[in-house]
CSV table of C-alpha atoms in Angstrom, one decimal:
chain,number,residue,atom,x,y,z
B,630,ASP,CA,30.9,43.2,74.6
B,631,VAL,CA,29.6,43.1,78.3
B,632,GLN,CA,26.8,41.0,79.3
B,633,LEU,CA,25.0,40.8,82.7
B,634,GLN,CA,22.0,38.7,82.3
B,635,ALA,CA,19.8,38.5,85.3
B,636,SER,CA,17.1,35.7,85.9
B,637,GLY,CA,15.2,34.0,88.4
B,638,GLY,CA,12.8,36.6,89.3
B,639,GLY,CA,9.0,35.9,89.6
B,640,LEU,CA,6.2,36.0,92.1
B,641,VAL,CA,6.2,34.9,95.4
B,642,GLN,CA,4.2,35.0,98.8
B,643,PRO,CA,5.4,37.1,101.6
B,644,GLY,CA,7.9,34.8,103.6
B,645,GLY,CA,8.9,32.9,100.7
B,646,ALA,CA,12.4,32.8,98.8
B,647,LEU,CA,14.0,33.6,95.7
B,648,ARG,CA,17.5,33.2,94.1
B,649,LEU,CA,18.6,35.6,91.2
B,650,SER,CA,21.3,34.6,89.0
B,651,CYS,CA,23.5,37.0,86.8
B,652,ALA,CA,25.5,35.3,84.2
B,653,THR,CA,28.0,37.6,82.9
B,654,SER,CA,30.6,37.7,80.1
B,655,GLY,CA,32.8,40.0,78.2
B,656,PHE,CA,35.0,41.1,81.1
B,657,THR,CA,37.4,39.6,83.8
B,658,PHE,CA,35.0,38.7,86.3
B,659,ARG,CA,37.2,38.7,89.5
B,660,ASP,CA,38.5,42.3,88.6
B,661,TYR,CA,35.0,43.9,89.1
B,662,THR,CA,32.7,44.4,91.9
B,663,ILE,CA,29.3,43.1,91.5
B,664,SER,CA,26.1,44.7,92.8
B,665,TRP,CA,22.4,44.2,93.0
B,666,PHE,CA,20.2,47.3,92.7
B,667,ARG,CA,16.6,47.4,92.8
B,668,GLN,CA,14.0,49.8,91.7
B,669,ALA,CA,10.2,49.9,92.5
B,670,PRO,CA,7.6,51.8,90.9
B,671,GLY,CA,7.6,55.5,91.4
B,672,LYS,CA,11.0,55.1,93.5
B,673,GLU,CA,14.5,55.9,92.8
B,674,ARG,CA,16.6,52.9,92.4
B,675,GLU,CA,18.4,51.5,95.7
B,676,TRP,CA,21.6,49.6,96.2
B,677,VAL,CA,20.8,46.4,97.9
B,678,ALA,CA,24.1,44.2,98.0
B,679,ALA,CA,27.6,44.1,96.8
B,680,SER,CA,30.5,41.6,96.4
B,681,ARG,CA,33.9,43.0,96.2
B,682,ASN,CA,36.3,42.4,93.5
B,683,GLY,CA,39.6,40.7,93.8
B,684,GLY,CA,38.4,37.0,94.0
B,685,GLY,CA,37.4,36.6,97.6
B,686,SER,CA,34.2,36.7,99.4
B,687,VAL,CA,33.8,40.2,101.0
B,688,THR,CA,30.0,41.5,101.0
B,689,TYR,CA,28.2,44.4,101.8
B,690,TYR,CA,24.4,45.0,102.2
B,691,THR,CA,21.7,47.7,102.8
B,692,ASP,CA,20.3,47.4,106.3
B,693,SER,CA,16.6,46.6,105.2
B,694,VAL,CA,18.1,43.1,103.7
B,695,LYS,CA,20.8,42.2,106.2
B,696,GLY,CA,20.2,38.8,107.5
B,697,ARG,CA,17.6,37.9,104.8
B,698,PHE,CA,19.5,38.4,101.4
B,699,THR,CA,23.1,36.7,100.6
B,700,ILE,CA,24.9,37.7,97.7
B,701,SER,CA,27.6,35.2,96.2
B,702,ARG,CA,29.4,34.5,93.1
B,703,ASP,CA,30.8,31.6,91.6
B,704,TYR,CA,34.1,32.5,89.6
B,705,ALA,CA,34.0,29.2,87.7
B,706,LYS,CA,30.8,30.3,86.0
B,707,ASN,CA,31.2,33.8,86.0
B,708,THR,CA,27.7,34.1,87.7
B,709,ALA,CA,26.4,36.0,90.6
B,710,TYR,CA,23.6,35.4,92.8
B,711,LEU,CA,21.2,37.0,95.2
B,712,GLN,CA,19.7,34.6,97.6
B,713,MET,CA,16.4,36.5,98.9
B,714,ASN,CA,14.8,34.8,102.1
B,715,SER,CA,12.1,35.8,104.2
B,716,LEU,CA,10.7,38.2,101.4
B,717,LYS,CA,8.5,41.0,102.1
B,718,SER,CA,6.3,43.1,99.8
B,719,GLU,CA,8.3,45.9,100.4
B,720,ASP,CA,11.2,44.1,98.3
B,721,THR,CA,9.0,43.9,95.3
B,722,ALA,CA,11.0,45.7,92.4
B,723,VAL,CA,12.9,45.1,89.4
B,724,TYR,CA,16.4,43.8,90.3
B,725,TYR,CA,19.6,44.7,88.4
B,726,CYS,CA,22.9,43.4,88.1
B,727,VAL,CA,25.8,45.5,88.0
B,728,LYS,CA,29.3,45.4,87.6
B,729,HIS,CA,31.5,48.4,88.7
B,730,PHE,CA,34.8,49.5,89.8
B,731,TYR,CA,34.3,53.0,91.6
B,732,GLY,CA,32.1,55.0,89.5
B,733,ILE,CA,32.4,52.8,86.2
B,734,GLN,CA,29.4,50.8,86.0
B,735,ASP,CA,27.7,48.5,83.5
B,736,TRP,CA,23.9,47.3,83.9
B,737,GLY,CA,22.0,44.5,82.6
B,738,GLN,CA,18.5,44.1,82.1
B,739,GLY,CA,16.6,43.7,85.2
B,740,ALA,CA,14.5,41.1,86.8
B,741,GLN,CA,11.3,41.3,88.4
B,742,VAL,CA,10.5,40.4,91.7
B,743,THR,CA,6.7,40.4,93.2
B,744,VAL,CA,6.1,39.6,96.6
B,745,SER,CA,2.3,39.5,97.2
B,746,SER,CA,-0.1,37.2,98.8
């Protein structure tokens, strides 16, 4: 079965950094785009970043995280990452790792990221 296990969340002060990991199994990793979404309390989920399928390194980001977040993937480990630098309080959310091909999606359990002083 498909597994997408997010880890690496926690509590960090504003300006700090965290790296989320998404360990995957049950599908051909390179065939699927990997995205990170987040959802803050009382808000709708928001797409954050994506790494395109095909085995390359084409990435996309929502404007609010450009220059601060970096999505990457280790094809040997079937693992995706989200490096989050210069964190702000508004980055506080549950972060979800998602595999998708157009409208076909699978979601993992989220990792809580809390940015607070």
